[in-house]
Short mmCIF file of C-alpha atoms in Angstrom, two decimals:
data_model
loop_
_atom_site.label_atom_id
_atom_site.label_comp_id
_atom_site.label_asym_id
_atom_site.label_seq_id
_atom_site.Cartn_x
_atom_site.Cartn_y
_atom_site.Cartn_z
CA MET A 214 61.27 95.44 83.44
CA PRO A 215 61.19 97.69 80.52
CA LYS A 216 58.83 96.67 77.60
CA PHE A 217 60.70 96.51 73.72
CA ARG A 218 60.16 99.76 71.89
CA LEU A 219 59.22 99.36 68.16
CA ALA A 220 60.70 102.40 65.96
CA HIS A 221 58.39 104.29 63.83
CA LEU A 222 56.98 102.20 60.96
CA GLY A 223 58.96 104.49 58.37
CA LEU A 224 61.97 103.68 60.14
CA VAL A 225 60.95 99.33 60.20
CA MET A 226 60.77 99.67 56.63
CA ALA A 227 63.94 101.32 56.01
CA ALA A 228 65.52 99.03 58.50
CA ILE A 229 64.44 96.02 56.34
CA GLY A 230 65.13 97.30 53.02
CA PHE A 231 61.69 97.78 51.99
CA ASN A 232 60.95 99.81 48.93
CA ALA A 233 57.49 98.72 47.56
CA ALA A 234 57.40 101.54 44.85
CA ALA A 235 57.67 99.65 41.37
CA PRO A 236 59.40 101.10 38.63
CA LEU A 237 57.46 103.09 35.83
CA VAL A 238 55.50 101.32 33.32
CA GLY A 239 57.87 100.53 30.34
CA LEU A 240 60.69 100.09 32.47
CA SER A 241 59.51 97.28 34.57
CA SER A 242 61.38 94.01 34.77
CA VAL A 243 58.27 92.44 36.06
CA ALA A 244 56.36 93.22 33.02
CA HIS A 245 57.05 90.96 30.59
CA ALA A 246 56.24 91.21 26.53
CA ALA A 247 53.59 88.31 27.24
CA ASP A 248 52.15 90.26 29.90
CA ALA A 249 52.30 93.84 28.65
CA ILE A 250 50.23 96.37 30.02
CA ARG A 251 47.44 97.86 27.99
CA ALA A 252 47.42 101.93 27.68
CA GLU A 253 44.07 102.29 29.53
CA VAL A 254 45.90 100.98 32.50
CA GLY A 255 49.52 102.13 31.69
CA LYS A 256 48.86 105.45 31.45
CA PRO A 257 46.87 106.24 34.93
CA LEU A 258 49.31 103.49 36.47
CA GLN A 259 52.06 105.81 35.44
CA GLU A 260 50.78 108.57 36.47
CA ALA A 261 50.18 107.38 39.47
CA GLN A 262 53.87 106.39 40.05
CA LYS A 263 54.79 109.93 38.90
CA LEU A 264 52.94 111.55 42.14
CA ALA A 265 54.05 108.92 44.34
CA GLN A 266 57.56 109.72 43.66
CA ALA A 267 57.12 113.23 43.99
CA GLY A 268 55.32 112.84 47.28
CA LYS A 269 52.06 113.50 46.33
CA ASN A 270 50.70 109.56 47.66
CA LYS A 271 47.14 110.61 48.37
CA GLU A 272 46.88 112.07 44.69
CA ALA A 273 48.59 108.74 43.52
CA LEU A 274 45.78 106.83 45.26
CA ALA A 275 42.96 108.88 43.64
CA LYS A 276 44.73 108.33 40.17
CA LEU A 277 44.89 104.46 40.80
CA LYS A 278 40.98 104.08 40.55
CA GLU A 279 41.49 105.00 37.33
CA ALA A 280 43.29 102.35 36.56
CA ASP A 281 40.91 99.94 38.67
CA ALA A 282 37.93 101.21 36.46
CA VAL A 283 39.32 99.75 33.30
CA GLY A 284 37.43 96.22 32.62
CA GLY A 285 39.39 92.75 32.03
CA LYS A 286 42.22 93.80 33.84
CA SER A 287 45.16 90.85 32.99
CA ASP A 288 46.89 89.61 36.24
CA ASN A 289 49.93 91.32 35.75
CA GLU A 290 48.14 94.41 35.61
CA LYS A 291 46.43 93.68 38.87
CA TYR A 292 49.73 92.79 40.38
CA MET A 293 51.48 96.28 39.11
CA ILE A 294 48.09 98.37 40.20
CA GLU A 295 48.11 96.94 43.90
CA ARG A 296 52.41 97.17 43.81
CA THR A 297 52.00 100.66 43.55
CA ARG A 298 49.13 101.02 45.77
CA VAL A 299 51.26 99.53 48.65
CA SER A 300 53.95 101.94 47.92
CA ALA A 301 51.71 105.56 48.28
CA ALA A 302 49.40 103.95 50.92
CA MET A 303 52.21 103.38 53.01
CA ALA A 304 53.56 106.65 52.66
CA ALA A 305 50.24 108.51 52.90
CA GLY A 306 49.78 106.39 56.07
CA ASP A 307 46.67 104.64 54.94
CA ASN A 308 47.22 101.49 56.53
CA ASP A 309 43.93 99.93 55.70
CA THR A 310 44.74 100.36 51.94
CA ALA A 311 48.42 99.15 52.23
CA VAL A 312 47.10 95.98 53.93
CA LYS A 313 44.71 94.99 51.33
CA ALA A 314 47.18 95.77 48.70
CA LEU A 315 50.06 93.89 50.26
CA GLU A 316 48.10 90.70 51.17
CA THR A 317 47.16 91.01 47.44
CA VAL A 318 50.66 91.40 46.18
CA LEU A 319 52.14 88.50 48.51
CA ASN A 320 49.40 86.22 47.40
CA SER A 321 49.82 87.23 43.53
CA GLY A 322 52.69 84.39 43.51
CA ARG A 323 54.32 87.29 41.38
CA LEU A 324 57.04 88.81 43.74
CA SER A 325 60.83 87.32 43.70
CA ALA A 326 62.13 85.51 46.51
CA ALA A 327 64.28 88.53 47.30
CA GLU A 328 61.32 90.56 47.78
CA THR A 329 58.75 88.70 49.19
CA PRO A 330 60.21 88.56 52.66
CA LYS A 331 60.14 92.46 52.73
CA PHE A 332 56.59 92.81 51.89
CA THR A 333 55.88 90.17 54.22
CA GLN A 334 57.89 92.08 57.20
CA ALA A 335 55.88 95.18 55.87
CA LEU A 336 52.63 93.11 56.60
CA ALA A 337 53.54 91.93 59.85
CA SER A 338 54.65 95.55 61.07
CA ILE A 339 51.52 97.11 59.80
CA TYR A 340 49.45 94.55 62.00
CA TYR A 341 51.39 95.31 64.73
CA ARG A 342 51.11 98.95 64.58
CA ALA A 343 47.55 98.65 64.46
CA LYS A 344 47.68 96.11 67.82
CA ASP A 345 46.42 93.24 65.72
CA TYR A 346 48.94 90.97 67.23
CA PRO A 347 47.13 87.53 66.19
CA LYS A 348 47.66 88.39 62.54
CA ALA A 349 50.81 90.42 63.19
CA ILE A 350 52.07 86.90 64.55
CA THR A 351 51.01 84.83 61.32
CA TRP A 352 52.93 87.22 59.27
CA ILE A 353 55.80 87.24 61.55
CA GLN A 354 56.36 83.47 61.28
CA ARG A 355 55.91 83.37 57.77
CA SER A 356 58.35 86.04 56.88
CA LEU A 357 60.36 84.23 59.41
CA LYS A 358 60.22 81.09 57.03
CA ASP A 359 61.33 82.89 54.19
CA SER A 360 64.45 84.88 56.19
CA ASN A 361 65.32 84.25 59.71
CA ASP A 362 65.23 88.39 60.12
CA GLY A 363 66.36 89.35 63.52
CA GLN A 364 64.26 92.36 63.96
CA MET A 365 61.33 90.09 62.97
CA ARG A 366 62.33 87.62 65.63
CA GLN A 367 62.06 90.51 68.07
CA LEU A 368 58.91 91.64 67.03
CA LEU A 369 57.31 88.22 67.13
CA ILE A 370 58.40 88.30 70.73
CA GLN A 371 56.83 91.44 71.67
CA SER A 372 53.43 90.34 69.77
CA TYR A 373 53.48 87.43 71.99
CA TYR A 374 53.95 89.08 75.05
CA GLN A 375 51.53 91.83 74.31
CA SER A 376 48.81 89.35 73.22
CA GLY A 377 49.44 87.85 76.86
CA LYS A 378 51.37 84.65 75.05
CA TYR A 379 53.86 84.75 77.76
CA ALA A 380 55.03 81.38 77.55
CA GLU A 381 55.44 81.46 73.85
CA ALA A 382 57.50 84.58 74.38
CA ALA A 383 59.88 83.05 77.09
CA LYS A 384 60.42 80.12 74.93
CA GLU A 385 61.65 82.60 72.07
CA LEU A 386 63.61 84.54 74.83
CA GLN A 387 65.19 81.38 75.85
CA ALA A 388 65.92 80.32 72.90
CA GLN A 389 68.50 83.44 72.19
CA GLY A 390 71.00 81.86 74.66
CA GLY A 391 74.20 83.69 74.90
CA ARG A 392 72.83 86.16 72.30
CA ALA A 393 70.38 87.62 74.36
CA SER A 394 70.37 91.61 74.67
CA GLU A 395 69.66 93.49 77.97
CA GLU A 396 66.50 94.65 76.59
CA SER A 397 65.52 90.61 75.95
CA LEU A 398 66.68 89.60 79.63
CA GLN A 399 64.65 92.35 81.15
CA MET A 400 61.46 91.01 78.92
CA LEU A 401 62.13 87.72 80.44
CA ALA A 402 62.44 88.44 83.57
CA ASN A 403 59.20 90.39 83.92
CA ILE A 404 57.32 87.67 82.29
CA GLN A 405 58.93 85.27 84.54
CA LEU A 406 57.36 87.58 87.25
CA LYS A 407 54.19 87.47 85.56
CA GLN A 408 54.16 83.95 85.96
CA ASN A 409 55.11 83.79 89.53
CA ASP A 410 58.33 81.75 88.47
CA LYS A 411 61.19 82.57 90.80
CA ALA A 412 63.78 80.34 89.79
CA GLY A 413 63.35 81.52 86.09
CA TYR A 414 63.49 84.95 87.35
CA VAL A 415 66.28 84.81 89.53
CA ASN A 416 68.37 83.08 86.92
CA THR A 417 67.86 85.44 84.71
CA LEU A 418 68.40 88.15 87.06
CA GLU A 419 72.02 86.66 87.10
CA LYS A 420 72.68 86.77 83.70
CA LEU A 421 71.49 90.78 83.57
CA ALA A 422 73.84 90.94 86.21
CA ALA A 423 76.82 89.08 84.85
CA SER A 424 76.72 90.22 81.54
CA TYR A 425 74.71 94.16 82.06
CA PRO A 426 76.37 94.84 86.05
CA LYS A 427 74.25 97.40 87.52
CA THR A 428 73.33 98.00 91.21
CA SER A 429 69.75 97.31 90.37
CA TYR A 430 69.94 94.15 89.15
CA TRP A 431 72.69 93.20 92.15
CA ALA A 432 70.50 95.11 94.70
CA ASP A 433 67.64 92.92 93.86
CA LEU A 434 69.71 89.84 93.49
CA LEU A 435 71.30 89.89 96.70
CA ASN A 436 68.04 90.78 98.64
CA ARG A 437 66.69 87.23 97.43
CA VAL A 438 69.42 85.67 98.29
CA VAL A 439 69.02 86.61 101.83
CA GLY A 440 65.18 86.01 101.90
CA LYS A 441 65.84 82.59 100.36
CA PRO A 442 64.36 79.90 102.64
CA GLY A 443 67.64 78.00 104.62
CA PHE A 444 69.84 81.16 104.03
CA SER A 445 72.55 80.94 106.91
CA SER A 446 72.07 84.84 108.02
CA SER A 447 73.86 84.36 111.50
CA THR A 448 76.91 83.19 109.36
CA LEU A 449 76.89 84.83 105.93
CA ASN A 450 75.38 88.10 106.32
CA LEU A 451 79.24 89.16 106.41
CA ASP A 452 79.70 87.81 102.97
CA VAL A 453 76.57 89.80 101.80
CA LEU A 454 78.14 93.03 103.26
CA ARG A 455 81.52 91.95 101.38
CA LEU A 456 79.88 91.91 98.00
CA LYS A 457 77.73 94.88 98.43
CA LEU A 458 80.87 96.73 99.54
CA ALA A 459 82.71 95.29 96.80
CA LEU A 460 79.29 96.72 94.38
CA GLY A 461 79.02 99.82 95.90
CA LEU A 462 76.29 99.47 97.27
CA LEU A 463 76.62 100.42 101.05
CA ALA A 464 75.19 103.48 101.75
CA LYS A 465 73.61 103.90 105.28
CA PRO A 466 75.76 104.27 108.05
CA GLY A 467 74.14 101.45 109.84
CA GLU A 468 75.33 99.09 107.50
CA TYR A 469 78.96 100.37 107.53
CA MET A 470 78.53 100.02 111.42
CA GLU A 471 77.08 96.23 111.09
CA MET A 472 79.78 95.14 108.43
CA SER A 473 82.48 96.47 110.69
CA GLN A 474 81.10 94.94 113.90
CA LEU A 475 80.49 91.40 111.95
CA SER A 476 84.17 91.46 110.93
CA LEU A 477 85.46 92.23 114.57
CA GLN A 478 83.00 89.76 115.99
CA SER A 479 84.88 86.86 112.96
CA GLY A 480 88.44 88.00 114.43
CA ASN A 481 89.10 90.49 111.47
CA PRO A 482 89.98 93.66 113.02
CA ALA A 483 91.82 94.87 109.90
CA GLU A 484 88.75 94.44 107.42
CA ALA A 485 86.56 96.24 110.09
CA LEU A 486 89.13 98.95 109.84
CA LYS A 487 88.84 99.43 106.44
CA VAL A 488 85.16 99.14 106.13
CA VAL A 489 85.01 102.21 108.94
CA GLU A 490 87.38 104.46 106.81
CA GLN A 491 85.59 103.78 103.53
CA GLY A 492 82.61 104.85 105.37
CA TYR A 493 84.40 107.86 106.71
CA LYS A 494 85.44 108.49 103.12
CA LYS A 495 81.75 108.14 101.65
CA GLY A 496 80.72 110.38 104.25
CA ALA A 497 78.74 107.80 105.84
CA LEU A 498 80.51 107.91 108.87
CA GLY A 499 81.93 110.91 111.37
CA THR A 500 79.29 112.75 110.96
CA GLY A 501 75.84 113.47 112.62
CA ALA A 502 74.83 112.57 116.11
CA ASP A 503 76.65 109.14 116.10
CA ALA A 504 80.01 110.75 115.21
CA GLY A 505 81.47 109.57 118.42
CA ARG A 506 80.21 106.09 118.01
CA HIS A 507 81.95 105.58 114.71
CA GLN A 508 85.50 106.90 116.56
CA ARG A 509 84.81 104.29 119.11
CA LEU A 510 84.39 101.75 117.01
CA LYS A 511 87.54 103.31 114.62
CA ASP A 512 89.67 102.66 117.39
CA LEU A 513 88.24 99.45 118.56
CA ALA A 514 89.11 98.09 115.45
CA VAL A 515 92.75 99.78 115.54
CA LYS A 516 93.65 98.38 119.28
CA THR A 517 92.28 94.71 118.32
CA GLN A 518 94.41 95.04 115.34
CA ALA A 519 97.44 95.53 117.40
CA ASP A 520 96.77 93.33 120.36
CA ASN A 521 95.70 90.37 117.33
CA ALA A 522 99.53 91.28 116.25
CA LYS A 523 100.87 90.68 119.39
CA ALA A 524 99.33 87.49 120.24
CA GLN A 525 99.30 86.44 116.51
CA ALA A 526 102.29 83.62 116.68
CA THR A 527 101.11 82.21 120.42
CA GLN A 528 97.25 81.88 118.96
CA GLU A 529 98.36 80.43 115.85
CA ALA A 530 100.38 77.43 117.64
CA GLU A 531 97.49 77.05 119.94
CA LEU A 532 94.97 76.60 117.40
CA ILE A 533 97.03 74.27 114.92
CA LYS A 534 97.17 72.02 118.02
CA ASN A 535 94.12 71.95 118.67
CA LYS A 536 93.23 71.43 115.33
CA ASP A 537 90.68 74.26 115.58
CA ALA A 538 89.78 74.73 111.92
CA ASP A 539 86.98 77.53 111.91
CA ALA A 540 89.21 79.99 114.13
CA LEU A 541 92.31 78.84 112.11
CA ALA A 542 90.64 80.16 108.66
CA ASN A 543 89.39 82.93 110.48
CA MET A 544 92.88 83.98 111.41
CA GLY A 545 93.99 83.57 108.31
CA PHE A 546 91.42 85.39 106.31
CA ALA A 547 92.33 88.14 109.08
CA LEU A 548 95.89 88.00 108.15
CA VAL A 549 94.99 88.30 103.97
CA SER A 550 93.23 91.25 105.11
CA GLU A 551 96.33 92.65 106.59
CA GLY A 552 98.09 92.32 103.70
CA LYS A 553 99.46 89.41 104.43
CA GLY A 554 98.70 87.55 102.01
CA ASP A 555 100.71 84.24 101.43
CA GLN A 556 101.04 83.66 105.12
CA GLY A 557 97.21 83.83 105.67
CA LEU A 558 96.20 81.83 102.55
CA LYS A 559 98.86 79.03 104.05
CA LEU A 560 96.72 79.08 107.24
CA ILE A 561 93.21 78.69 105.51
CA GLU A 562 94.61 75.98 103.39
CA GLN A 563 95.56 74.18 106.62
CA ALA A 564 92.32 74.26 108.62
CA ILE A 565 90.64 73.01 105.46
CA LYS A 566 93.11 70.00 105.42
CA PHE A 567 92.05 69.79 108.97
CA GLY A 568 88.59 68.48 107.85
CA SER A 569 87.06 69.55 111.22
CA ALA A 570 85.29 72.64 109.43
CA LYS A 571 81.73 73.13 111.27
CA ARG A 572 80.65 74.67 107.65
CA PRO A 573 83.04 73.27 104.95
CA GLU A 574 81.50 74.97 102.03
CA GLU A 575 81.54 78.07 103.69
CA MET A 576 85.03 77.70 104.38
CA LYS A 577 85.71 77.44 101.00
CA LEU A 578 83.82 80.45 100.00
CA HIS A 579 86.00 82.30 102.37
CA PHE A 580 89.15 80.71 100.85
CA GLY A 581 88.41 82.06 97.21
CA LEU A 582 87.47 85.33 98.26
CA ALA A 583 90.86 85.71 100.39
CA GLN A 584 92.69 84.06 97.24
CA PHE A 585 90.78 86.99 95.23
CA ASN A 586 91.96 89.53 98.32
CA ALA A 587 95.63 88.43 97.79
CA GLY A 588 95.67 89.10 94.37
CA LYS A 589 95.35 85.42 93.12
CA LYS A 590 92.46 85.67 90.41
CA ALA A 591 92.59 82.35 88.67
CA ALA A 592 93.11 80.64 92.11
CA ALA A 593 89.91 82.35 92.87
CA LEU A 594 87.97 81.36 90.51
CA SER A 595 88.62 77.74 90.57
CA THR A 596 88.18 77.74 94.04
CA LEU A 597 84.55 79.65 94.28
CA LYS A 598 83.67 76.94 90.96
CA GLY A 599 83.76 74.25 93.63
CA VAL A 600 81.46 75.88 96.56
CA LYS A 601 78.66 74.20 96.60
CA GLY A 602 76.30 74.23 100.13
CA GLU A 603 72.24 74.70 100.18
CA HIS A 604 72.33 77.86 102.64
CA GLY A 605 73.44 80.40 100.52
CA GLU A 606 76.91 79.61 99.97
CA ALA A 607 76.64 78.35 96.53
CA GLU A 608 74.70 81.51 95.38
CA LEU A 609 77.42 83.88 96.87
CA ALA A 610 79.98 81.74 95.38
CA ARG A 611 78.81 82.25 92.00
CA TYR A 612 78.00 86.01 92.57
CA TRP A 613 81.49 86.64 93.37
CA THR A 614 82.63 85.03 90.48
CA MET A 615 80.05 86.84 88.27
CA TYR A 616 81.41 90.07 89.87
CA ILE A 617 85.35 88.88 89.42
CA ASN A 618 84.84 88.32 85.96
CA HIS A 619 82.32 91.47 85.01
CA PRO A 620 83.16 94.06 87.66
CA MET A 621 80.69 97.17 88.45
#
C-alpha cells in the first residue's frame, strides 16, 4: 500500500496561505504608535525586508543581524525582526533559523487569531520535513486546535505513521468515515497488515473495492474469502468464479475451463457455453495444445443445453412433485442463464418456499444473482442484503452488492 506523499514545503506553505513577510516598517499595521520602532532598528529591518522582497534572502538574514545588535529592543521590535527572519529564512531554506524564529513569533502573543494557524502549520511542516515527528505532532495538534485544516490532519496521520504510532494513525484514519480518500484507506490497510488485524484489513479492503474499484483490490478480497476458515469451496467456488468473470479477473485457460465444467455440473449448460465463448473471445481458449479439449467442452455444453430443453418440462414436473428444492433452484438459475428470466425466477421462488434446501443461504445468494442476471437490480440488491451464512455466502452476497453498485 502506498504512503502519503508530502508536497514540497514551498507548495505546502502556499497551500495553507502562508505569507510570513511583514509589511515594510512604517506601513506595518502591527507596529502601533505606542510600540514605535526606533530608527536604529527600523533602518536595517526595512533594508532586510526589501532584500527579501527582491529574493535576496541570505543577504536579508545578514542584514537582520545589524538589527539584532541594537540594545534595549522593545518587544515589538523583537517581534518585527523575528517575523521578517521567518520569511527570509524559509525562502533561503534555512530551516533551523526559520524554526527558532517561528517559535519566537508564535510565543510572542502578537499574532492575530487569523494568522496564528498559518504560522503554526508552517512550523509543523518544517519539523515534519526534518523528520522530527514528535515535534511535528505537537505543533500539528496545536494548529488543529485553532483550525481544523484537512492538510494538517493528513500530516498528523503521516507523522503518526512515520513515527511508528500505528494505533494513533489508525484512529485518525477511521475517524474520517465516509470522507476517507483512497490514499487514506490504503494507509489504514497497510497499518492493519502491520498489526496483523486481518478482520480490519478485510473491512478496509472492502471499502476500497466498493469506493475505488480496481482489479488489485478485488483479487485480494476474493483470495481472502476463499481462504477463510470454513469457506464452502465445494459449493461456492463457482460463485467466486462468477464474480471474477464479472470483474474481468478470469485470464487463464484453466480458469475458464474450471468455471464452465462447474456450470455443467450444476446443471447450467447455458452458463457453461457463455463462459467458453468468452474464453474464446479473450484468446484464452481455442489455441495451443488443448484447443481440441476446449472445443469438446464447447460441444458438450451445446449438446447438454439442447437435451435439457427437450426434457425440461418433464423434469420440472418431477422436481416439483418430489419437492426437490435444490435441483429445482438449479433449474431455475439455468433458465435465467438462457434468457428465460421470469420462468426461471418463479422456479427459484418455489424452491425457496419448499423450505427443504440443503444450503438455504446459498440458495438465497443464487436467487439474488439470478434476479440481477434477469435485469431486476433493485430486487437483487434486496435479496442479497438478506443473505447470511458462515461459509462465505454472506461475504459473496456483500461483494456482489458492491459490484452491482460500483461496477468495474
